[in-house]
Amino acid sequence: MCPRFDSWWHHKEEERYCGAAACDTSLFISPSYPLSFPFMSTSSTTSLPSRAQRSSNIELLRIVAMLFVMCIHLWRDDAGMPSPQMLYANPLGTGVYLWFRMAILTGVDIFVLISGYFAIRPRVNSVASLFFQGLFYSVGMYAFWVLTKQNDFSLGELSMHLKPMKIYWFFGSYVWLMLLAPILNRYVETATRRELGLFLLAYYFLTFGMEWAFSASQQLERGFTTMAFIGLYLLGRYVRLHGGRWCQLAPRYDLLVFLGATLFSALIALALFWGMGRPLDADDAMVIRLVGYTSPMCIIAALSLLLFFSKLRIGHVRWINWLAASSFSVYLLHEEYLMRPRYEAIAEYISQHYAGIVWFAVLTGFVLGLYFATTLIDQVRQQLWRRLFSPLLDRVESAVVNRLRS
């Protein structure tokens, strides 16, 4: 393992909150799609007419969730929590920032819930497309840094970039979820509503009790494991197939639940600081719980936002679907480990040179601009897959099938 990557790897805990798609990872496919990766582009598996009929409500949620992920990656020190100086200097403004911090934490959970909502049904072409997407950005970004002389070439680093499941934590956890998806789908299809509901009650009793509240277990690692993804996936399936009155509330109530759950997390953080005199740093046990993806407030907020967007009636909006198809690519580009410090450095530069509304406008422009620029870059990746690699894979697959039949 090269020294630079080794240093990054040992600081992985500071980074964990993403993924992403993962998690279009364009781990984001619509109900009409055969494979539901919330971030993955699906152009190679679906015809243009079927794509044109796709509703844009969940596609819009994918974009929002990825913007959440991008924002949370702007500030990683002390788990993105405000410093004591900020709290003393501007308590109200810092409180609003804390609320925003807890809201954007939901991005990763939303992606996995979307996968469960639509169900992952992997096929050879779609799985290969996912790995091609990971390699396109991990190797492509490394080549860019080397060619622009911002990084020295190293066989060790090149080897690491050839392993997207190791470069991107979300990618690795999601691939394992994808492998287990057919088994999970079969269980959901055969279990009754009561059986699935009881399983989820038991699962989240252990998650919120043993894992989150009392730290009596470490199997979920605050939401960074496939085991944590399984719970979210099954929760998404339950909501889609069985629901209940609590899933049929007016959209405004779903939005209120989202705002209330995230506000409650922010108030807990403020109570820790002002009421208990505890610094909001990454070493504090309660802060670690608050910013974990297994936090009950985070999961409730993510689920409520999924319900809210699922009830929107916005029809098909072409530009929304176009942007959503590259959402996982946005994650793969800005989370490549040589890109990460540069991404944070730009945010730090903006914070040092601008203030107030100008700071907010410039930072927002940077995030939106990077998302849009990545979407343009992603057109190259999509065309390469559609015109070159996908037909080649189809020929190989047909040859193997014919060989087995003969």
Short mmCIF file of C-alpha atoms in Angstrom, two decimals:
data_model
loop_
_atom_site.label_atom_id
_atom_site.label_comp_id
_atom_site.label_asym_id
_atom_site.label_seq_id
_atom_site.Cartn_x
_atom_site.Cartn_y
_atom_site.Cartn_z
CA MET A 1 0.00 0.00 0.00
CA CYS A 2 1.45 3.36 -1.02
CA PRO A 3 2.12 5.89 1.80
CA ARG A 4 -0.40 8.46 0.55
CA PHE A 5 -3.19 5.93 0.23
CA ASP A 6 -2.22 4.32 3.54
CA SER A 7 -2.59 7.70 5.27
CA TRP A 8 -6.00 8.19 3.68
CA TRP A 9 -7.11 4.69 4.60
CA HIS A 10 -6.29 5.16 8.29
CA HIS A 11 -8.36 8.35 8.32
CA LYS A 12 -11.32 6.64 6.69
CA GLU A 13 -13.45 7.06 9.79
CA GLU A 14 -13.29 10.83 9.35
CA GLU A 15 -14.62 10.48 5.83
CA ARG A 16 -17.46 8.07 6.35
CA TYR A 17 -20.74 9.68 5.56
CA CYS A 18 -21.51 9.33 1.36
CA GLY A 19 -21.31 7.56 -0.01
CA ALA A 20 -23.07 6.52 -2.99
CA ALA A 21 -23.91 5.68 -4.90
CA ALA A 22 -23.30 5.31 -2.63
CA CYS A 23 -24.19 5.58 -3.09
CA ASP A 24 -25.97 5.99 -10.11
CA THR A 25 -24.14 3.80 -6.18
CA SER A 26 -26.76 6.16 -10.58
CA LEU A 27 -27.60 3.65 -7.57
CA PHE A 28 -30.85 5.17 -8.73
CA ILE A 29 -33.12 3.45 -11.14
CA SER A 30 -36.80 4.00 -11.71
CA PRO A 31 -39.54 1.40 -11.20
CA SER A 32 -39.52 0.53 -14.87
CA TYR A 33 -35.85 -0.38 -14.75
CA PRO A 34 -34.72 -3.99 -14.39
CA LEU A 35 -31.91 -3.06 -12.01
CA SER A 36 -32.32 -0.50 -9.27
CA PHE A 37 -28.93 0.99 -8.52
CA PRO A 38 -29.56 4.30 -6.79
CA PHE A 39 -26.69 6.09 -8.55
CA MET A 40 -26.06 4.25 -11.80
CA SER A 41 -26.73 5.30 -15.34
CA THR A 42 -29.06 2.80 -16.89
CA SER A 43 -28.95 3.82 -20.48
CA SER A 44 -27.47 0.51 -21.53
CA THR A 45 -30.29 -1.56 -20.09
CA THR A 46 -33.37 0.44 -21.04
CA SER A 47 -34.66 1.67 -24.35
CA LEU A 48 -35.11 5.36 -24.99
CA PRO A 49 -38.93 5.15 -25.17
CA SER A 50 -39.14 3.50 -21.75
CA ARG A 51 -36.80 6.09 -20.30
CA ALA A 52 -39.01 8.84 -21.67
CA GLN A 53 -41.93 7.57 -19.61
CA ARG A 54 -39.99 7.69 -16.37
CA SER A 55 -41.43 9.93 -13.67
CA SER A 56 -38.98 12.46 -12.31
CA ASN A 57 -40.03 12.61 -8.65
CA ILE A 58 -37.54 10.03 -7.35
CA GLU A 59 -34.99 11.18 -9.94
CA LEU A 60 -35.17 14.60 -8.32
CA LEU A 61 -34.64 12.99 -4.91
CA ARG A 62 -31.49 11.33 -6.24
CA ILE A 63 -30.11 14.72 -7.27
CA VAL A 64 -31.00 16.22 -3.88
CA ALA A 65 -29.41 13.29 -2.04
CA MET A 66 -26.18 13.59 -4.03
CA LEU A 67 -26.06 17.33 -3.36
CA PHE A 68 -26.44 16.42 0.33
CA VAL A 69 -23.45 14.08 0.00
CA MET A 70 -21.37 16.74 -1.77
CA CYS A 71 -22.17 19.29 0.92
CA ILE A 72 -21.32 16.94 3.77
CA HIS A 73 -17.94 16.24 2.16
CA LEU A 74 -17.07 19.94 2.20
CA TRP A 75 -16.38 19.84 5.94
CA ARG A 76 -14.84 16.73 7.44
CA ASP A 77 -12.90 18.00 10.47
CA ASP A 78 -14.55 17.04 13.76
CA ALA A 79 -17.30 15.23 11.85
CA GLY A 80 -18.35 18.53 10.30
CA MET A 81 -19.47 19.93 13.65
CA PRO A 82 -18.98 23.63 14.52
CA SER A 83 -16.12 24.75 16.74
CA PRO A 84 -16.67 26.28 20.22
CA GLN A 85 -15.54 29.63 18.78
CA MET A 86 -18.33 29.52 16.20
CA LEU A 87 -20.92 28.58 18.81
CA TYR A 88 -19.93 31.42 21.15
CA ALA A 89 -19.60 34.01 18.38
CA ASN A 90 -22.86 33.25 16.56
CA PRO A 91 -25.14 30.82 18.44
CA LEU A 92 -28.16 31.32 16.17
CA GLY A 93 -26.29 31.02 12.90
CA THR A 94 -24.35 28.02 14.16
CA GLY A 95 -27.58 26.38 15.29
CA VAL A 96 -28.99 26.76 11.79
CA TYR A 97 -25.78 25.26 10.38
CA LEU A 98 -26.14 22.28 12.75
CA TRP A 99 -29.68 21.74 11.52
CA PHE A 100 -28.42 21.81 7.93
CA ARG A 101 -25.60 19.40 8.88
CA MET A 102 -28.10 16.88 10.25
CA ALA A 103 -30.34 17.26 7.19
CA ILE A 104 -27.60 16.52 4.65
CA LEU A 105 -26.47 13.51 6.70
CA THR A 106 -29.47 11.62 5.28
CA GLY A 107 -28.01 11.39 1.75
CA VAL A 108 -26.49 7.91 2.04
CA ASP A 109 -29.51 6.36 3.74
CA ILE A 110 -31.76 7.85 1.05
CA PHE A 111 -29.79 6.14 -1.70
CA VAL A 112 -30.09 2.71 -0.09
CA LEU A 113 -33.78 3.23 0.68
CA ILE A 114 -34.35 4.03 -2.99
CA SER A 115 -32.74 0.72 -3.91
CA GLY A 116 -35.13 -1.11 -1.61
CA TYR A 117 -38.10 0.94 -2.81
CA PHE A 118 -37.55 -0.20 -6.40
CA ALA A 119 -35.68 -3.49 -5.67
CA ILE A 120 -32.30 -4.45 -7.06
CA ARG A 121 -32.61 -7.09 -9.79
CA PRO A 122 -29.06 -7.47 -11.09
CA ARG A 123 -28.19 -8.60 -14.60
CA VAL A 124 -24.77 -9.26 -16.11
CA ASN A 125 -24.82 -6.13 -18.28
CA SER A 126 -25.86 -3.83 -15.44
CA VAL A 127 -23.35 -5.23 -12.94
CA ALA A 128 -20.55 -4.92 -15.49
CA SER A 129 -21.70 -1.35 -16.21
CA LEU A 130 -21.42 -0.50 -12.51
CA PHE A 131 -17.82 -1.74 -12.34
CA PHE A 132 -16.95 0.03 -15.58
CA GLN A 133 -18.33 3.22 -14.08
CA GLY A 134 -16.18 2.79 -10.97
CA LEU A 135 -13.03 2.12 -12.98
CA PHE A 136 -13.73 4.97 -15.41
CA TYR A 137 -13.56 7.50 -12.58
CA SER A 138 -11.01 5.91 -10.25
CA VAL A 139 -8.47 5.19 -13.01
CA GLY A 140 -9.48 8.22 -15.05
CA MET A 141 -8.96 10.62 -12.16
CA TYR A 142 -5.58 9.06 -11.37
CA ALA A 143 -4.52 9.43 -15.01
CA PHE A 144 -5.60 13.08 -14.92
CA TRP A 145 -3.47 13.84 -11.85
CA VAL A 146 -0.45 12.09 -13.37
CA LEU A 147 -0.79 13.70 -16.81
CA THR A 148 -1.16 17.17 -15.28
CA LYS A 149 1.96 16.47 -13.15
CA GLN A 150 0.08 16.96 -9.91
CA ASN A 151 0.95 13.43 -8.81
CA ASP A 152 3.83 11.07 -9.55
CA PHE A 153 3.08 7.80 -11.27
CA SER A 154 3.24 4.75 -9.03
CA LEU A 155 2.33 1.15 -9.79
CA GLY A 156 1.10 0.84 -6.22
CA GLU A 157 -1.34 3.73 -6.58
CA LEU A 158 -2.43 2.54 -10.03
CA SER A 159 -3.14 -0.86 -8.50
CA MET A 160 -5.28 0.77 -5.82
CA HIS A 161 -7.25 2.73 -8.41
CA LEU A 162 -8.04 -0.54 -10.17
CA LYS A 163 -9.97 -1.61 -7.06
CA PRO A 164 -13.06 0.63 -6.84
CA MET A 165 -14.54 -1.53 -4.07
CA LYS A 166 -11.56 -0.49 -1.93
CA ILE A 167 -11.23 3.08 -3.13
CA TYR A 168 -14.89 3.90 -2.41
CA TRP A 169 -16.39 2.47 0.79
CA PHE A 170 -19.96 2.89 -0.47
CA PHE A 171 -19.16 1.10 -3.72
CA GLY A 172 -17.85 -1.95 -1.87
CA SER A 173 -20.76 -2.17 0.57
CA TYR A 174 -23.28 -1.72 -2.21
CA VAL A 175 -21.80 -4.45 -4.41
CA TRP A 176 -22.27 -6.93 -1.55
CA LEU A 177 -25.84 -5.72 -1.09
CA MET A 178 -26.40 -6.25 -4.81
CA LEU A 179 -25.09 -9.82 -4.50
CA LEU A 180 -27.54 -10.52 -1.68
CA ALA A 181 -30.48 -8.74 -3.34
CA PRO A 182 -31.99 -11.82 -5.05
CA ILE A 183 -32.12 -13.62 -1.69
CA LEU A 184 -33.61 -10.58 0.04
CA ASN A 185 -36.16 -10.18 -2.74
CA ARG A 186 -37.22 -13.80 -2.45
CA TYR A 187 -37.68 -13.40 1.30
CA VAL A 188 -39.80 -10.27 0.82
CA GLU A 189 -41.92 -12.00 -1.83
CA THR A 190 -42.64 -15.02 0.38
CA ALA A 191 -42.95 -13.31 3.77
CA THR A 192 -46.27 -11.91 4.91
CA ARG A 193 -46.65 -8.28 5.82
CA ARG A 194 -46.64 -9.25 9.50
CA GLU A 195 -43.51 -11.39 9.18
CA LEU A 196 -41.56 -8.69 7.39
CA GLY A 197 -42.82 -6.07 9.83
CA LEU A 198 -41.75 -8.15 12.85
CA PHE A 199 -38.33 -8.73 11.32
CA LEU A 200 -37.85 -4.99 10.79
CA LEU A 201 -38.99 -4.27 14.35
CA ALA A 202 -36.43 -6.72 15.70
CA TYR A 203 -33.72 -5.44 13.36
CA TYR A 204 -34.18 -1.81 14.32
CA PHE A 205 -34.64 -2.63 17.99
CA LEU A 206 -31.12 -4.04 17.87
CA THR A 207 -29.90 -1.20 15.66
CA PHE A 208 -31.22 1.62 17.81
CA GLY A 209 -30.78 -0.15 21.14
CA MET A 210 -27.74 -2.41 21.08
CA GLU A 211 -25.80 -0.60 18.36
CA TRP A 212 -26.72 3.08 18.57
CA ALA A 213 -27.81 3.83 22.13
CA PHE A 214 -25.63 1.49 24.20
CA SER A 215 -22.75 0.67 21.82
CA ALA A 216 -23.14 -2.98 22.78
CA SER A 217 -22.48 -4.08 19.20
CA GLN A 218 -20.20 -2.98 16.36
CA GLN A 219 -21.49 -5.06 13.49
CA LEU A 220 -23.14 -2.13 11.70
CA GLU A 221 -20.20 0.27 12.17
CA ARG A 222 -22.50 3.29 12.32
CA GLY A 223 -24.00 2.43 8.93
CA PHE A 224 -20.88 1.82 6.85
CA THR A 225 -21.45 -1.88 6.25
CA THR A 226 -23.54 -4.09 4.01
CA MET A 227 -25.38 -5.32 7.11
CA ALA A 228 -26.62 -1.78 7.72
CA PHE A 229 -27.61 -1.49 4.05
CA ILE A 230 -29.68 -4.68 4.32
CA GLY A 231 -31.92 -3.13 6.98
CA LEU A 232 -32.49 -0.01 4.87
CA TYR A 233 -33.11 -2.08 1.76
CA LEU A 234 -35.78 -4.19 3.47
CA LEU A 235 -37.33 -1.07 4.99
CA GLY A 236 -37.62 0.42 1.51
CA ARG A 237 -39.22 -2.80 0.21
CA TYR A 238 -41.70 -2.83 3.10
CA VAL A 239 -42.77 0.76 2.44
CA ARG A 240 -43.26 0.10 -1.27
CA LEU A 241 -45.12 -3.20 -0.94
CA HIS A 242 -47.06 -2.87 2.30
CA GLY A 243 -46.89 0.70 3.56
CA GLY A 244 -49.61 1.59 6.01
CA ARG A 245 -51.42 4.70 7.17
CA TRP A 246 -48.15 6.28 8.26
CA CYS A 247 -46.95 5.99 4.65
CA GLN A 248 -50.10 7.60 3.25
CA LEU A 249 -49.96 10.94 5.03
CA ALA A 250 -50.14 14.16 3.05
CA PRO A 251 -46.69 15.16 1.69
CA ARG A 252 -46.53 18.16 3.99
CA TYR A 253 -46.52 15.86 7.02
CA ASP A 254 -43.64 13.84 5.58
CA LEU A 255 -41.71 17.06 5.13
CA LEU A 256 -42.50 18.12 8.69
CA VAL A 257 -41.22 14.78 10.00
CA PHE A 258 -37.99 15.29 8.04
CA LEU A 259 -37.52 18.79 9.43
CA GLY A 260 -38.47 17.69 12.94
CA ALA A 261 -36.13 14.68 13.06
CA THR A 262 -33.15 16.67 11.79
CA LEU A 263 -33.96 19.58 14.13
CA PHE A 264 -34.09 17.15 17.06
CA SER A 265 -30.57 15.92 16.21
CA ALA A 266 -29.34 19.52 16.06
CA LEU A 267 -30.94 20.31 19.43
CA ILE A 268 -29.23 17.29 21.00
CA ALA A 269 -25.89 18.59 19.73
CA LEU A 270 -26.60 22.04 21.15
CA ALA A 271 -27.67 20.52 24.47
CA LEU A 272 -24.40 18.60 24.62
CA PHE A 273 -22.43 21.81 24.17
CA TRP A 274 -24.45 24.40 26.11
CA GLY A 275 -26.02 22.10 28.69
CA MET A 276 -23.23 19.60 29.34
CA GLY A 277 -20.15 21.57 28.30
CA ARG A 278 -18.95 18.90 25.88
CA PRO A 279 -17.03 20.00 22.77
CA LEU A 280 -18.61 18.90 19.51
CA ASP A 281 -15.61 17.00 18.21
CA ALA A 282 -15.17 13.67 16.49
CA ASP A 283 -13.84 12.01 19.68
CA ASP A 284 -17.05 12.56 21.63
CA ALA A 285 -19.08 9.35 21.88
CA MET A 286 -22.43 11.12 21.54
CA VAL A 287 -21.29 13.15 18.55
CA ILE A 288 -20.20 9.92 16.87
CA ARG A 289 -23.72 8.57 17.41
CA LEU A 290 -25.38 11.73 16.11
CA VAL A 291 -23.46 11.70 12.81
CA GLY A 292 -23.81 7.95 12.22
CA TYR A 293 -26.07 6.62 9.50
CA THR A 294 -27.65 4.29 12.08
CA SER A 295 -28.95 7.23 14.10
CA PRO A 296 -32.73 6.81 14.46
CA MET A 297 -33.23 10.48 13.61
CA CYS A 298 -31.21 10.09 10.42
CA ILE A 299 -33.12 7.00 9.29
CA ILE A 300 -36.51 8.53 10.13
CA ALA A 301 -35.59 11.72 8.27
CA ALA A 302 -34.32 9.81 5.21
CA LEU A 303 -37.47 7.66 5.07
CA SER A 304 -39.77 10.67 5.44
CA LEU A 305 -38.01 12.46 2.57
CA LEU A 306 -38.40 9.36 0.37
CA LEU A 307 -42.12 9.30 1.17
CA PHE A 308 -42.40 13.02 0.45
CA PHE A 309 -40.81 12.76 -3.00
CA SER A 310 -42.70 9.57 -3.86
CA LYS A 311 -45.96 11.53 -3.57
CA LEU A 312 -44.92 14.42 -5.80
CA ARG A 313 -46.64 14.60 -9.16
CA ILE A 314 -44.19 16.32 -11.47
CA GLY A 315 -44.38 13.92 -14.42
CA HIS A 316 -41.43 13.45 -16.72
CA VAL A 317 -38.89 16.28 -16.72
CA ARG A 318 -36.09 15.46 -19.13
CA TRP A 319 -33.34 17.60 -17.57
CA ILE A 320 -34.00 16.15 -14.10
CA ASN A 321 -33.64 12.59 -15.39
CA TRP A 322 -30.53 13.57 -17.35
CA LEU A 323 -28.83 14.96 -14.25
CA ALA A 324 -29.98 12.08 -12.05
CA ALA A 325 -28.45 9.51 -14.42
CA SER A 326 -24.98 10.82 -13.51
CA SER A 327 -25.48 11.19 -9.77
CA PHE A 328 -23.24 8.25 -8.85
CA SER A 329 -20.58 9.57 -11.20
CA VAL A 330 -20.56 12.80 -9.20
CA TYR A 331 -19.79 10.76 -6.09
CA LEU A 332 -17.06 8.75 -7.84
CA LEU A 333 -15.33 11.86 -9.17
CA HIS A 334 -15.27 14.05 -6.07
CA GLU A 335 -14.57 11.17 -3.66
CA GLU A 336 -11.55 9.78 -5.53
CA TYR A 337 -8.98 9.92 -2.76
CA LEU A 338 -6.53 12.23 -4.57
CA MET A 339 -9.42 14.54 -5.41
CA ARG A 340 -10.77 14.65 -1.84
CA PRO A 341 -8.16 17.03 -0.34
CA ARG A 342 -8.45 19.32 -3.35
CA TYR A 343 -12.23 19.37 -3.04
CA GLU A 344 -11.94 20.34 0.63
CA ALA A 345 -9.22 22.89 -0.14
CA ILE A 346 -11.51 24.73 -2.56
CA ALA A 347 -14.22 24.91 0.12
CA GLU A 348 -11.64 26.22 2.60
CA TYR A 349 -10.43 28.83 0.12
CA ILE A 350 -13.99 30.06 -0.43
CA SER A 351 -14.55 30.26 3.33
CA GLN A 352 -11.38 32.33 3.82
CA HIS A 353 -12.05 34.80 1.01
CA TYR A 354 -15.80 35.32 1.20
CA ALA A 355 -18.35 35.88 3.93
CA GLY A 356 -22.09 36.04 4.43
CA ILE A 357 -24.39 35.76 1.46
CA VAL A 358 -21.47 35.99 -0.99
CA TRP A 359 -19.81 32.98 0.65
CA PHE A 360 -23.05 31.02 0.42
CA ALA A 361 -23.58 31.96 -3.24
CA VAL A 362 -20.00 31.10 -4.29
CA LEU A 363 -20.01 27.78 -2.42
CA THR A 364 -23.40 26.85 -3.85
CA GLY A 365 -22.17 27.73 -7.34
CA PHE A 366 -19.10 25.56 -6.84
CA VAL A 367 -21.12 22.50 -5.77
CA LEU A 368 -23.72 22.89 -8.52
CA GLY A 369 -21.04 23.63 -11.10
CA LEU A 370 -19.07 20.50 -10.20
CA TYR A 371 -22.23 18.40 -10.40
CA PHE A 372 -23.05 19.79 -13.85
CA ALA A 373 -19.44 19.46 -15.10
CA THR A 374 -19.33 15.82 -13.98
CA THR A 375 -22.60 15.17 -15.79
CA LEU A 376 -21.01 16.45 -19.00
CA ILE A 377 -17.93 14.28 -18.45
CA ASP A 378 -20.20 11.34 -17.77
CA GLN A 379 -21.60 11.54 -21.29
CA VAL A 380 -18.24 10.20 -22.48
CA ARG A 381 -18.47 7.29 -20.07
CA GLN A 382 -22.02 6.49 -21.16
CA GLN A 383 -21.14 6.59 -24.85
CA LEU A 384 -18.09 4.36 -24.33
CA TRP A 385 -20.21 1.81 -22.52
CA ARG A 386 -23.15 1.96 -24.93
CA ARG A 387 -21.18 1.89 -28.17
CA LEU A 388 -18.09 -0.14 -27.28
CA PHE A 389 -18.11 -2.18 -24.09
CA SER A 390 -21.78 -3.15 -23.85
CA PRO A 391 -21.92 -4.65 -27.39
CA LEU A 392 -18.64 -6.46 -26.70
CA LEU A 393 -20.03 -7.87 -23.46
CA ASP A 394 -23.21 -8.96 -25.27
CA ARG A 395 -21.15 -10.86 -27.84
CA VAL A 396 -19.09 -12.57 -25.13
CA GLU A 397 -22.23 -13.45 -23.18
CA SER A 398 -23.90 -14.88 -26.30
CA ALA A 399 -20.80 -16.91 -27.12
CA VAL A 400 -20.69 -18.36 -23.60
CA VAL A 401 -24.40 -19.22 -23.68
CA ASN A 402 -24.11 -20.87 -27.09
CA ARG A 403 -21.07 -22.79 -25.93
CA LEU A 404 -22.94 -24.10 -22.89
CA ARG A 405 -25.91 -25.13 -25.01
CA SER A 406 -23.79 -27.05 -27.53
#
